[in-house]
Coordinates of C-alpha atoms and ligand atoms in Angstrom, one line a residue:
M173 CA 201.9 242.5 86.4
R174 CA 202.8 239.5 88.5
A175 CA 200.3 240.5 91.2
T176 CA 197.4 240.8 88.7
K177 CA 198.3 237.4 87.4
E178 CA 198.2 235.8 90.9
Q179 CA 194.9 237.4 91.6
D180 CA 193.5 236.1 88.4
F181 CA 194.6 232.6 89.3
K182 CA 193.1 233.0 92.7
A183 CA 189.8 234.1 91.3
L184 CA 189.9 231.2 88.9
V185 CA 190.5 228.7 91.6
D186 CA 188.0 230.3 94.0
N187 CA 185.3 230.2 91.4
H188 CA 186.1 226.9 89.8
P189 CA 183.0 224.8 89.2
Q190 CA 184.6 221.8 90.9
A191 CA 185.4 221.7 94.6
I192 CA 189.2 222.2 95.3
M193 CA 191.1 221.6 98.5
L194 CA 194.8 221.9 99.3
A195 CA 196.3 219.9 102.1
T196 CA 199.8 219.5 103.5
R197 CA 201.5 216.2 103.9
E198 CA 200.6 215.8 107.6
P199 CA 197.8 216.1 106.4
R200 CA 196.0 219.4 107.2
I201 CA 193.7 221.4 105.0
T202 CA 195.2 224.7 104.0
Y203 CA 192.8 226.0 101.4
V204 CA 189.3 225.3 100.0
N205 CA 187.4 227.2 97.3
R206 CA 183.8 228.2 97.1
M207 CA 182.5 225.1 95.5
F208 CA 183.9 223.1 98.4
H209 CA 181.2 224.6 100.6
A210 CA 178.5 223.8 98.1
V211 CA 179.5 220.2 98.0
T212 CA 180.5 219.4 101.5
G213 CA 178.4 221.9 103.5
Y214 CA 181.6 223.0 105.5
R215 CA 182.7 226.6 105.5
E216 CA 186.3 227.5 105.1
Q217 CA 186.9 228.5 108.8
E218 CA 185.5 225.1 109.9
V219 CA 188.0 223.0 108.0
L220 CA 191.2 225.0 107.7
G221 CA 193.8 223.2 109.8
A222 CA 191.6 220.1 110.2
P223 CA 192.6 216.7 108.7
P224 CA 190.9 215.9 105.4
S225 CA 189.5 212.8 107.1
I226 CA 186.8 215.1 108.6
L227 CA 185.1 214.6 105.2
S228 CA 185.3 210.8 105.2
S229 CA 182.2 208.7 105.4
G230 CA 183.7 205.7 107.1
L231 CA 182.5 203.6 104.2
H232 CA 185.9 202.7 102.8
S233 CA 188.3 200.3 104.3
P234 CA 191.9 201.3 105.5
D235 CA 193.1 199.2 102.5
F236 CA 191.3 201.6 100.2
Y237 CA 193.2 204.6 101.6
Q238 CA 196.5 202.7 101.6
E239 CA 196.1 201.9 97.9
M240 CA 195.3 205.5 97.2
W241 CA 198.5 206.7 98.9
K242 CA 200.6 204.1 97.3
C243 CA 199.3 205.1 93.9
L244 CA 200.0 208.8 94.7
E245 CA 203.5 208.0 95.6
E246 CA 204.2 205.8 92.5
R247 CA 202.2 207.7 89.9
R248 CA 202.0 211.1 91.4
E249 CA 198.2 211.1 90.9
W250 CA 195.1 209.3 92.0
E251 CA 191.6 209.4 90.5
G252 CA 188.5 207.6 91.4
V253 CA 185.2 207.5 93.2
I254 CA 185.2 208.0 96.9
W255 CA 182.3 208.2 99.3
N256 CA 182.4 211.1 101.7
R257 CA 180.1 212.6 104.3
R258 CA 178.6 216.1 104.2
K259 CA 178.4 218.3 107.2
N260 CA 174.7 217.3 107.5
G261 CA 175.6 213.6 107.8
E262 CA 174.6 212.6 104.3
T263 CA 177.0 210.3 102.4
Y264 CA 177.5 210.9 98.7
P265 CA 179.8 209.6 96.0
Q266 CA 182.4 212.0 94.6
W267 CA 184.7 211.9 91.7
L268 CA 188.1 212.9 93.1
S269 CA 191.5 213.6 91.5
I270 CA 194.5 214.1 93.8
Y271 CA 197.9 215.2 92.7
P272 CA 200.9 216.8 94.4
V273 CA 201.7 220.5 93.8
R274 CA 204.8 222.4 94.9
H275 CA 204.2 225.8 96.5
D276 CA 206.9 228.0 98.1
E277 CA 209.2 225.0 98.7
T278 CA 206.5 222.9 100.4
E279 CA 204.8 220.0 98.9
L280 CA 201.0 220.2 99.0
Y281 CA 198.3 217.9 97.7
A282 CA 195.5 219.2 95.6
G283 CA 192.2 217.4 95.7
V284 CA 189.7 218.3 93.0
F285 CA 186.2 216.8 93.3
M286 CA 182.6 216.9 92.4
D287 CA 179.4 215.3 93.6
I288 CA 178.5 212.6 91.1
G289 CA 175.3 211.6 92.8
D290 CA 173.8 214.5 90.9
V291 CA 174.7 213.4 87.5
A292 CA 171.7 211.4 86.9
A293 CA 169.7 214.6 87.6
G294 CA 171.1 216.0 84.4
D295 CA 174.5 217.4 84.8
E296 CA 175.8 216.7 81.3
R297 CA 179.3 217.8 81.9
L298 CA 179.8 214.8 84.1
A299 CA 178.2 212.3 81.8
S300 CA 181.4 212.0 79.9
L301 CA 183.1 210.7 83.0
A302 CA 184.1 207.1 83.2
Y303 CA 181.3 206.4 85.6
Y304 CA 178.1 207.0 83.6
D305 CA 176.6 205.3 80.6
P306 CA 175.8 208.2 78.2
L307 CA 173.0 206.3 76.5
T308 CA 170.8 205.7 79.5
E309 CA 172.4 208.2 81.8
L310 CA 172.6 205.4 84.4
P311 CA 175.7 204.6 86.4
N312 CA 178.0 202.1 84.7
R313 CA 179.5 198.9 86.0
T314 CA 182.4 200.6 87.7
L315 CA 180.2 203.0 89.6
F316 CA 177.7 200.3 90.4
Q317 CA 180.3 198.2 92.0
E318 CA 181.5 201.2 94.0
F319 CA 178.0 201.9 95.2
L320 CA 177.5 198.2 96.0
Q321 CA 180.7 198.1 97.9
A322 CA 179.6 201.1 100.0
R323 CA 176.1 199.6 100.6
V324 CA 177.7 196.3 101.7
A325 CA 180.1 198.2 104.0
Q326 CA 177.1 200.0 105.6
R327 CA 175.4 196.7 106.4
A328 CA 176.9 196.5 109.9
T329 CA 174.6 199.3 111.0
R330 CA 171.3 198.3 109.3
D331 CA 168.9 195.5 109.4
T332 CA 167.1 195.9 106.1
C333 CA 167.2 193.4 103.3
L334 CA 169.9 194.3 100.8
A335 CA 169.7 192.6 97.4
V336 CA 171.2 192.8 93.9
I337 CA 168.9 192.3 91.0
F338 CA 170.6 191.4 87.7
I339 CA 168.5 192.2 84.7
D340 CA 169.2 190.9 81.2
L341 CA 166.9 191.6 78.3
D342 CA 165.7 188.5 76.3
F343 CA 166.4 188.2 72.6
F344 CA 167.9 191.6 72.5
K345 CA 170.7 190.7 70.2
G346 CA 168.1 189.7 67.7
V347 CA 166.5 193.1 67.9
N348 CA 169.8 194.8 67.2
D349 CA 170.6 192.5 64.3
L350 CA 167.2 192.9 62.8
H351 CA 166.4 196.6 63.3
G352 CA 169.8 198.2 63.6
H353 CA 171.6 199.8 66.5
E354 CA 169.6 203.0 66.5
T355 CA 166.4 201.1 67.4
G356 CA 168.4 199.0 69.8
D357 CA 169.6 202.1 71.6
R358 CA 166.1 203.5 71.9
L359 CA 164.9 200.2 73.3
L360 CA 167.7 200.2 75.8
Q361 CA 166.6 203.7 77.0
Q362 CA 163.1 202.5 77.3
A363 CA 164.3 199.5 79.3
A364 CA 166.2 201.8 81.6
L365 CA 163.0 203.9 82.2
C366 CA 161.0 200.7 82.7
I367 CA 163.3 199.5 85.5
Q368 CA 163.4 202.9 87.1
S369 CA 159.7 203.2 87.1
V370 CA 159.4 200.2 89.3
L371 CA 162.2 200.9 91.7
G372 CA 162.4 203.5 94.5
K373 CA 164.4 206.6 94.4
D374 CA 166.9 205.3 96.9
D375 CA 167.5 202.2 94.8
V376 CA 170.5 202.2 92.4
V377 CA 170.0 201.2 88.8
A378 CA 172.9 200.8 86.5
R379 CA 173.7 199.6 83.0
L380 CA 176.5 197.1 83.2
S381 CA 177.0 196.5 79.5
G382 CA 175.0 195.8 76.3
D383 CA 171.6 194.7 77.4
E384 CA 172.6 194.0 81.0
F385 CA 171.3 196.1 83.9
A386 CA 171.6 195.8 87.6
A387 CA 169.9 197.3 90.6
I388 CA 170.7 197.5 94.3
V389 CA 167.5 197.5 96.3
E390 CA 167.1 197.9 100.1
L391 CA 163.8 196.7 101.6
E392 CA 162.3 196.7 105.0
R393 CA 161.3 193.1 104.6
R394 CA 162.8 190.3 102.5
E395 CA 159.2 189.2 101.5
A396 CA 158.8 192.4 99.5
L397 CA 161.6 191.4 97.2
E398 CA 159.4 188.9 95.3
D399 CA 156.9 191.7 94.7
V400 CA 159.6 194.0 93.3
C401 CA 160.7 191.3 90.9
E402 CA 157.2 190.5 89.8
R403 CA 156.5 194.2 89.1
L404 CA 159.7 194.4 87.1
I405 CA 158.7 191.4 84.9
A406 CA 155.2 192.9 84.5
A407 CA 156.6 196.3 83.6
F408 CA 158.5 194.8 80.7
R409 CA 155.4 193.1 79.5
S410 CA 153.8 196.3 78.1
P411 CA 154.8 196.8 74.5
V412 CA 157.2 199.6 73.7
I413 CA 156.8 201.9 70.7
V414 CA 159.9 202.9 68.8
G415 CA 159.7 204.5 65.4
H416 CA 156.0 203.7 64.9
R417 CA 156.6 200.0 65.7
E418 CA 155.5 198.0 68.6
F419 CA 158.3 196.0 70.3
F420 CA 157.8 193.3 72.9
L421 CA 160.6 193.3 75.3
S422 CA 161.0 190.9 78.2
A423 CA 163.7 190.4 80.8
S424 CA 165.2 187.6 82.8
L425 CA 166.1 188.6 86.4
G426 CA 168.5 187.1 88.9
V427 CA 168.5 188.0 92.6
A428 CA 171.2 187.7 95.2
V429 CA 170.5 188.7 98.8
Y430 CA 173.2 189.8 101.3
P431 CA 174.7 188.0 103.1
G432 CA 173.4 184.5 102.3
H433 CA 174.2 184.8 98.6
G434 CA 177.4 186.8 99.0
R435 CA 179.3 188.9 101.6
T436 CA 181.2 191.1 99.2
S437 CA 180.0 193.3 96.3
V438 CA 181.8 191.1 93.8
E439 CA 180.2 187.9 95.1
L440 CA 176.7 189.4 95.2
L441 CA 176.9 190.6 91.6
Q442 CA 178.4 187.4 90.3
N443 CA 175.7 185.3 92.0
A444 CA 172.9 187.6 90.8
D445 CA 174.3 187.0 87.3
R446 CA 174.3 183.2 87.8
A447 CA 170.7 183.4 89.1
M448 CA 169.8 185.4 86.0
H449 CA 171.2 182.6 83.8
S450 CA 169.0 180.1 85.6
A451 CA 166.0 182.3 84.8
K452 CA 167.1 182.2 81.2
R453 CA 167.2 178.4 81.4
A454 CA 163.8 178.3 83.0
G455 CA 162.4 179.9 79.8
R456 CA 163.1 183.6 80.2
A457 CA 160.8 186.5 81.2
C458 CA 161.0 185.3 84.8
Y459 CA 163.2 185.8 87.9
R460 CA 165.2 183.4 89.9
T461 CA 166.9 183.7 93.3
Y462 CA 170.5 182.5 93.6
S463 CA 171.1 178.9 94.6
A464 CA 174.4 177.1 94.6
V465 CA 172.7 174.1 92.8
D466 CA 171.7 176.3 89.9
S467 CA 175.1 177.6 89.6
E468 CA 176.4 174.1 89.2
L469 CA 173.9 173.6 86.5
G470 CA 175.2 176.8 84.8
I471 CA 178.7 175.2 84.6
H472 CA 177.2 172.1 83.2
E473 CA 175.4 174.0 80.6
Q474 CA 178.6 175.9 79.7
R475 CA 180.4 172.6 79.1
M476 CA 177.5 171.2 77.1
S477 CA 177.4 174.3 74.8
E478 CA 181.2 173.8 74.2
A479 CA 180.5 170.2 73.4
L480 CA 177.8 171.2 71.0
I481 CA 180.1 173.5 69.0
T482 CA 182.7 170.7 68.8
S483 CA 180.2 168.2 67.7
L484 CA 178.8 170.5 65.0
K485 CA 182.3 170.9 63.6
T486 CA 183.6 167.4 63.9
A487 CA 180.9 164.8 64.6
P488 CA 178.0 165.0 62.2
E489 CA 177.1 161.4 63.1
E490 CA 175.8 162.6 66.5
F491 CA 173.0 164.4 64.8
S492 CA 169.8 162.8 63.4
V493 CA 166.2 163.6 62.8
V494 CA 162.9 162.2 63.7
Y495 CA 159.5 162.7 62.0
Q496 CA 156.2 163.2 63.7
P497 CA 153.2 162.7 61.4
Q498 CA 150.4 165.2 61.2
Y499 CA 146.8 164.2 60.4
E500 CA 143.7 165.8 59.2
L501 CA 141.5 165.5 62.2
G502 CA 138.3 165.2 60.3
S503 CA 139.3 162.3 58.0
G504 CA 142.2 160.8 60.0
Q505 CA 144.3 161.1 56.8
V506 CA 148.0 161.8 57.1
T507 CA 148.8 165.3 55.8
G508 CA 152.5 165.5 56.4
M509 CA 155.1 165.6 59.2
E510 CA 157.2 167.8 61.4
V511 CA 160.9 167.1 61.4
L512 CA 162.6 167.3 64.8
L513 CA 166.4 167.4 65.3
R514 CA 168.1 165.0 67.7
W515 CA 171.6 165.2 69.2
Q516 CA 173.2 162.2 70.9
H517 CA 176.5 163.0 72.6
P518 CA 178.8 160.2 73.7
D519 CA 179.2 161.6 77.3
Y520 CA 176.0 163.5 77.8
G521 CA 173.7 161.1 76.1
P522 CA 170.6 162.3 74.2
I523 CA 170.0 166.1 74.7
S524 CA 166.7 167.7 73.9
P525 CA 166.5 170.3 71.2
G526 CA 164.7 172.5 73.7
E527 CA 168.1 172.6 75.4
F528 CA 170.6 172.6 72.5
V529 CA 168.7 174.9 70.0
P530 CA 168.9 177.9 72.3
M531 CA 172.5 177.1 73.0
A532 CA 173.3 177.1 69.3
E533 CA 171.4 180.4 68.9
Q534 CA 173.2 182.0 71.7
R535 CA 176.6 180.9 70.5
G536 CA 175.9 181.9 66.9
Y537 CA 175.9 178.3 65.5
I538 CA 172.3 178.1 64.5
H539 CA 173.2 178.0 60.8
E540 CA 175.5 175.0 61.4
L541 CA 172.7 173.3 63.2
T542 CA 170.3 173.7 60.3
E543 CA 173.0 172.4 58.0
Q544 CA 172.9 169.1 60.0
L545 CA 169.1 169.1 59.8
V546 CA 169.0 169.5 56.1
R547 CA 171.8 166.9 55.6
C548 CA 169.9 164.4 57.7
I549 CA 166.6 164.9 55.9
L550 CA 168.3 164.7 52.4
Q551 CA 169.9 161.4 53.5
D552 CA 166.6 160.0 54.6
L553 CA 164.8 161.2 51.5
A554 CA 167.5 159.8 49.2
V555 CA 165.9 156.4 48.9
M556 CA 162.1 156.5 48.4
P557 CA 159.6 153.7 48.0
D558 CA 157.2 153.7 45.1
R559 CA 153.6 154.7 45.6
L560 CA 154.5 157.6 47.9
R561 CA 151.7 159.9 48.7
A562 CA 151.7 163.3 46.9
G563 CA 151.0 166.7 48.5
L564 CA 152.4 166.0 51.9
R565 CA 153.8 168.8 54.0
L566 CA 157.3 168.6 55.5
A567 CA 157.6 171.1 58.3
L568 CA 161.0 172.3 59.6
N569 CA 161.7 174.4 62.6
I570 CA 163.7 177.5 61.7
S571 CA 165.0 180.1 64.2
A572 CA 163.7 183.6 63.4
R573 CA 167.2 184.9 63.6
Q574 CA 168.1 182.7 60.7
I575 CA 165.5 184.1 58.4
A576 CA 167.6 187.2 57.7
D577 CA 170.6 185.1 56.9
F578 CA 170.9 184.8 53.1
R579 CA 172.9 181.6 53.5
L580 CA 169.6 179.9 54.4
D581 CA 168.3 180.1 50.8
K582 CA 171.3 178.2 49.5
L583 CA 171.1 175.7 52.3
L584 CA 167.4 174.9 51.8
E585 CA 167.4 175.0 48.0
P586 CA 168.5 171.3 47.5
L587 CA 165.8 170.2 50.0
F588 CA 163.2 172.3 48.3
Q589 CA 164.2 170.7 45.0
R590 CA 163.9 167.2 46.5
L591 CA 160.5 168.0 47.8
D592 CA 159.5 169.3 44.4
D593 CA 160.5 166.0 42.9
L594 CA 158.3 164.2 45.4
D595 CA 155.5 166.6 45.0
W596 CA 155.7 167.5 48.6
M597 CA 155.5 170.9 50.1
P598 CA 157.9 172.6 52.6
E599 CA 156.6 174.4 55.6
L600 CA 158.8 176.6 57.9
E601 CA 157.8 176.8 61.6
I602 CA 158.9 179.9 63.4
T603 CA 158.2 180.5 67.1
E604 CA 155.6 183.2 67.8
T605 CA 157.7 185.1 70.3
H606 CA 160.4 185.6 67.7
L607 CA 158.0 186.5 64.9
M608 CA 156.7 189.5 66.8
N609 CA 159.9 191.4 66.6
L610 CA 160.5 190.9 62.9
S611 CA 161.5 194.0 60.9
K612 CA 160.1 195.0 57.5
G613 CA 163.1 193.5 55.7
L614 CA 162.5 190.2 57.4
L615 CA 158.8 190.2 56.5
Q616 CA 160.0 190.6 52.9
R617 CA 162.2 187.5 53.4
L618 CA 159.2 185.6 54.6
E619 CA 157.3 186.7 51.5
Y620 CA 160.2 185.6 49.4
F621 CA 159.9 182.1 50.9
G622 CA 156.1 182.3 50.4
N623 CA 156.6 183.0 46.8
R624 CA 158.9 180.1 46.5
G625 CA 156.0 177.9 47.5
V626 CA 157.0 177.5 51.1
R627 CA 154.2 177.7 53.8
I628 CA 155.0 179.7 56.9
A629 CA 153.7 178.5 60.2
I630 CA 153.7 180.3 63.5
D631 CA 154.8 177.8 66.1
D632 CA 153.7 177.7 69.8
F633 CA 150.9 180.2 68.9
G634 CA 149.3 181.6 72.1
T635 CA 152.5 181.9 74.1
G636 CA 153.6 185.2 72.6
Y637 CA 151.8 188.5 72.3
S638 CA 150.6 188.6 68.7
S639 CA 148.0 191.3 68.2
L640 CA 145.3 190.6 65.7
A641 CA 146.1 193.7 63.8
Y642 CA 149.7 192.6 63.4
L643 CA 148.9 189.0 62.6
H644 CA 146.9 190.2 59.7
T645 CA 150.0 191.9 58.1
L646 CA 152.2 188.8 58.4
P647 CA 152.8 186.6 55.4
V648 CA 151.9 183.4 57.3
H649 CA 149.6 180.5 56.4
V650 CA 149.4 178.3 59.4
L651 CA 149.0 178.7 63.2
K652 CA 150.2 176.0 65.4
I653 CA 148.4 176.1 68.7
D654 CA 150.8 175.6 71.6
R655 CA 150.3 172.3 73.5
Q656 CA 149.8 174.0 76.8
F657 CA 146.3 175.0 75.6
I658 CA 145.6 171.5 74.3
K659 CA 146.4 169.9 77.7
S660 CA 143.3 170.9 79.6
L661 CA 140.9 170.9 76.6
E662 CA 138.8 168.2 78.2
N663 CA 137.8 170.4 81.1
R664 CA 136.1 172.9 78.7
G665 CA 137.6 175.6 80.8
H666 CA 139.6 178.7 80.0
D667 CA 142.0 176.9 77.6
S668 CA 139.2 175.5 75.5
R669 CA 137.9 179.1 75.0
I670 CA 141.4 180.1 73.9
V671 CA 141.5 177.3 71.4
S672 CA 138.0 178.4 70.1
A673 CA 139.2 182.0 69.9
V674 CA 142.3 180.9 67.9
L675 CA 140.2 178.9 65.6
G676 CA 138.0 182.0 65.1
I677 CA 140.9 184.2 64.4
A678 CA 142.3 181.6 61.9
E679 CA 139.0 181.4 60.1
A680 CA 138.7 185.2 59.8
L681 CA 142.2 185.5 58.5
Q682 CA 141.9 182.4 56.4
L683 CA 144.8 180.6 58.1
E684 CA 145.1 176.9 58.6
V685 CA 145.4 175.6 62.2
V686 CA 147.5 172.7 63.6
A687 CA 147.0 171.6 67.1
E688 CA 150.2 170.2 68.7
G689 CA 150.7 167.9 71.7
I690 CA 147.5 165.9 71.4
E691 CA 147.9 163.3 74.1
T692 CA 144.5 161.8 74.6
G693 CA 141.5 160.7 72.5
N694 CA 139.3 163.2 74.3
Q695 CA 141.5 166.1 73.4
C696 CA 141.4 164.9 69.8
S697 CA 137.7 164.6 69.6
A698 CA 137.2 168.0 71.4
L699 CA 139.5 169.5 68.7
R700 CA 137.6 167.8 65.9
Q701 CA 134.3 169.1 67.2
M702 CA 135.7 172.6 67.4
G703 CA 136.6 172.3 63.7
C704 CA 140.4 172.2 64.0
H705 CA 141.9 171.1 60.8
R706 CA 145.2 169.4 61.5
G707 CA 146.8 167.8 64.6
Q708 CA 149.9 166.0 65.9
G709 CA 150.7 164.5 69.2
Y710 CA 151.8 161.4 71.1
W711 CA 148.3 160.0 70.9
L712 CA 148.3 160.1 67.2
A713 CA 152.0 159.3 66.5
R714 CA 155.3 159.8 68.3
P715 CA 158.3 161.3 66.5
E716 CA 160.2 158.4 65.1
P717 CA 163.2 157.8 62.7
W718 CA 162.5 157.7 59.0
S719 CA 162.5 153.9 58.7
K720 CA 159.7 153.7 61.3
V721 CA 157.4 156.3 59.9
I722 CA 157.8 155.8 56.2
N723 CA 154.9 153.3 56.0
Q724 CA 152.5 156.1 56.9
F725 CA 153.4 158.0 53.8
V726 CA 152.8 155.3 51.2
D727 CA 149.5 154.6 49.7
Ligands
LIG937 P1 158.1 172.4 68.6 O1 158.5 172.9 67.2 O2 156.9 173.0 69.2 O3 158.0 170.9 68.5 C1 157.1 170.1 69.2 C2 157.7 169.4 70.4 O4 156.7 168.7 71.1 C3 158.7 168.3 70.0 O5 159.7 168.3 71.1 C4 157.9 167.0 70.1 O6 158.6 165.9 70.3 C5 157.0 167.4 71.2 N1 155.7 166.7 71.2 C6 155.1 166.1 70.1 N2 153.9 165.6 70.5 C7 153.8 165.7 71.8 C8 152.8 165.4 72.7 O7 151.7 164.8 72.5 N3 153.0 165.7 74.0 C9 154.1 166.4 74.4 N4 154.3 166.7 75.7 N5 155.1 166.7 73.5 C10 154.9 166.4 72.2 P2 161.2 168.3 70.8 O8 161.5 167.4 69.6 O9 161.9 168.1 72.1 O10 161.5 169.8 70.3 C11 161.4 170.8 71.1 C12 161.5 172.1 70.4 O11 162.8 172.3 69.9 C13 160.6 172.3 69.2 O12 159.4 172.7 69.6 C14 161.3 173.3 68.3 O13 161.0 174.6 68.8 C15 162.8 173.0 68.7 N6 163.4 172.2 67.6 C16 163.3 170.9 67.3 N7 164.0 170.6 66.2 C17 164.5 171.8 65.7 C18 165.3 172.1 64.5 O14 165.6 171.3 63.7 N8 165.6 173.4 64.4 C19 165.2 174.4 65.3 N9 165.6 175.7 65.1 N10 164.5 174.1 66.4 C20 164.1 172.8 66.6
LIG938 MG1 157.7 173.1 65.6
LIG939 MG1 155.4 174.0 69.0

């Protein structure tokens, strides 16, 4: 009975799907199973009696092995990723568990391992391990760091360019909030494919967390790095279709190159992350290479965003608004105004909304910011002169992410009522890039505002990727042509054709057009000739506090 049992056990171990090795304390290998040959390439007779170090890749430091033995002594087990070398010289990562076993009065060590370089090729059993992201089937942060450590260790023998690219999707939180996690998950899978489609088979791509990915690339020449980054940005530019809807993803990339931007795996990843943040600050959908100066800026921005939250909670007097009049270009009559928020901090001085609005969005304080906006406007509108013009538009900038927030209705209601009293009309400006990823529910919210008599404007039109077909389905009334197209209008070049095209689209869809950023008389007359309805810009009037603009609005 006993013999059969032992045989059964032996058969079980011999045929186990993971590689198994037993070693003595010295250490010498005393047993290997069949899978051992499949993974390492060594036959039993080649390794019996040899030290286990015959398998080692030389990629790990002596400290690494010391830690491993320390852990074995203290906890009686060790688990982790270790890079070994096959008989044919190839290095590979393996997931290894070691634990002591007693056999016939001697203490042996059992090592159970498997090749995890294969997991991405579809070995589902292993996907559950702590080293892969089940959603994208990419290595996770832990494994990425292990790979990176190994690549850094190999550097002594190679003279290629080793770089870490940190990839963070833009506005992804919004997609998740608006469309739910299932759609978010599908988009993340698409993003993973998109990155892999650009990189080579020897490059490592990993999902670090949420919407963060990272890659290790090794190139013959450093100059080729720029090309890789540009192709990544371009790959993200194509729309992605999930559940019959088009999504417009984009990513911000940060690059750190060994050894100038970091000599260890930790430094490289950290600095690639910092570089990614400077790509975000530069307006997203672009890449930046690490520089220590940018990193200082990052710390500055961090402090400023802390200050913003504190001010929003405790110092409403730091916020104010200015009004920039808008005119009918044909007649020169004032048609309304855009309200722009201002923040003046005692230490940092005046900070541009281009800077603090994205901070508030990122930190989840955009509602509080709009509270300040509404409070300031109501304060200004409280006292009104007689003979005020009727029918003026008051345009507010609203973050697309806020549209879904039902607190917005309650917040805006008193303002809408005040405007009703004045016989003025509210307009909500939403930036184009945000509008393109609106869900059905959100479109209904826009319709709700539309029914409430609020006009919806697409701000910075021309900078996003609106398709004509899509634009047609949106409940919007106004297109605001981005000022970058107005700038070079005088030359009658490419941009002037874009402006004509926008005017054509607007006419076909019966939308009103506002040109923003008119800085010269020539731009203004060019727009007038093209038939543009409304305009605003420094040449017509600068944004000013209420007391300075009020005269414009009386008859
Ligand atoms: P925007 O809505 O496109 O606003 C127009 C920006 O262009 C304003 O900058 C305005 O001062 C500026 N501008 C006006 N005329 C000219 C011109 O002739 N030439 C040039 N170069 N610029 C001109 P500002 O006030 O710095 O606002 C920047 C952005 O911040 C706004 O872009 C808007 O997206 C955002 N923002 C401003 N106030 C708010 C707010 O209350 N809430 C939200 N969510 N965003 C706001
Ligand atoms: Mg605006
Ligand atoms: Mg604009």
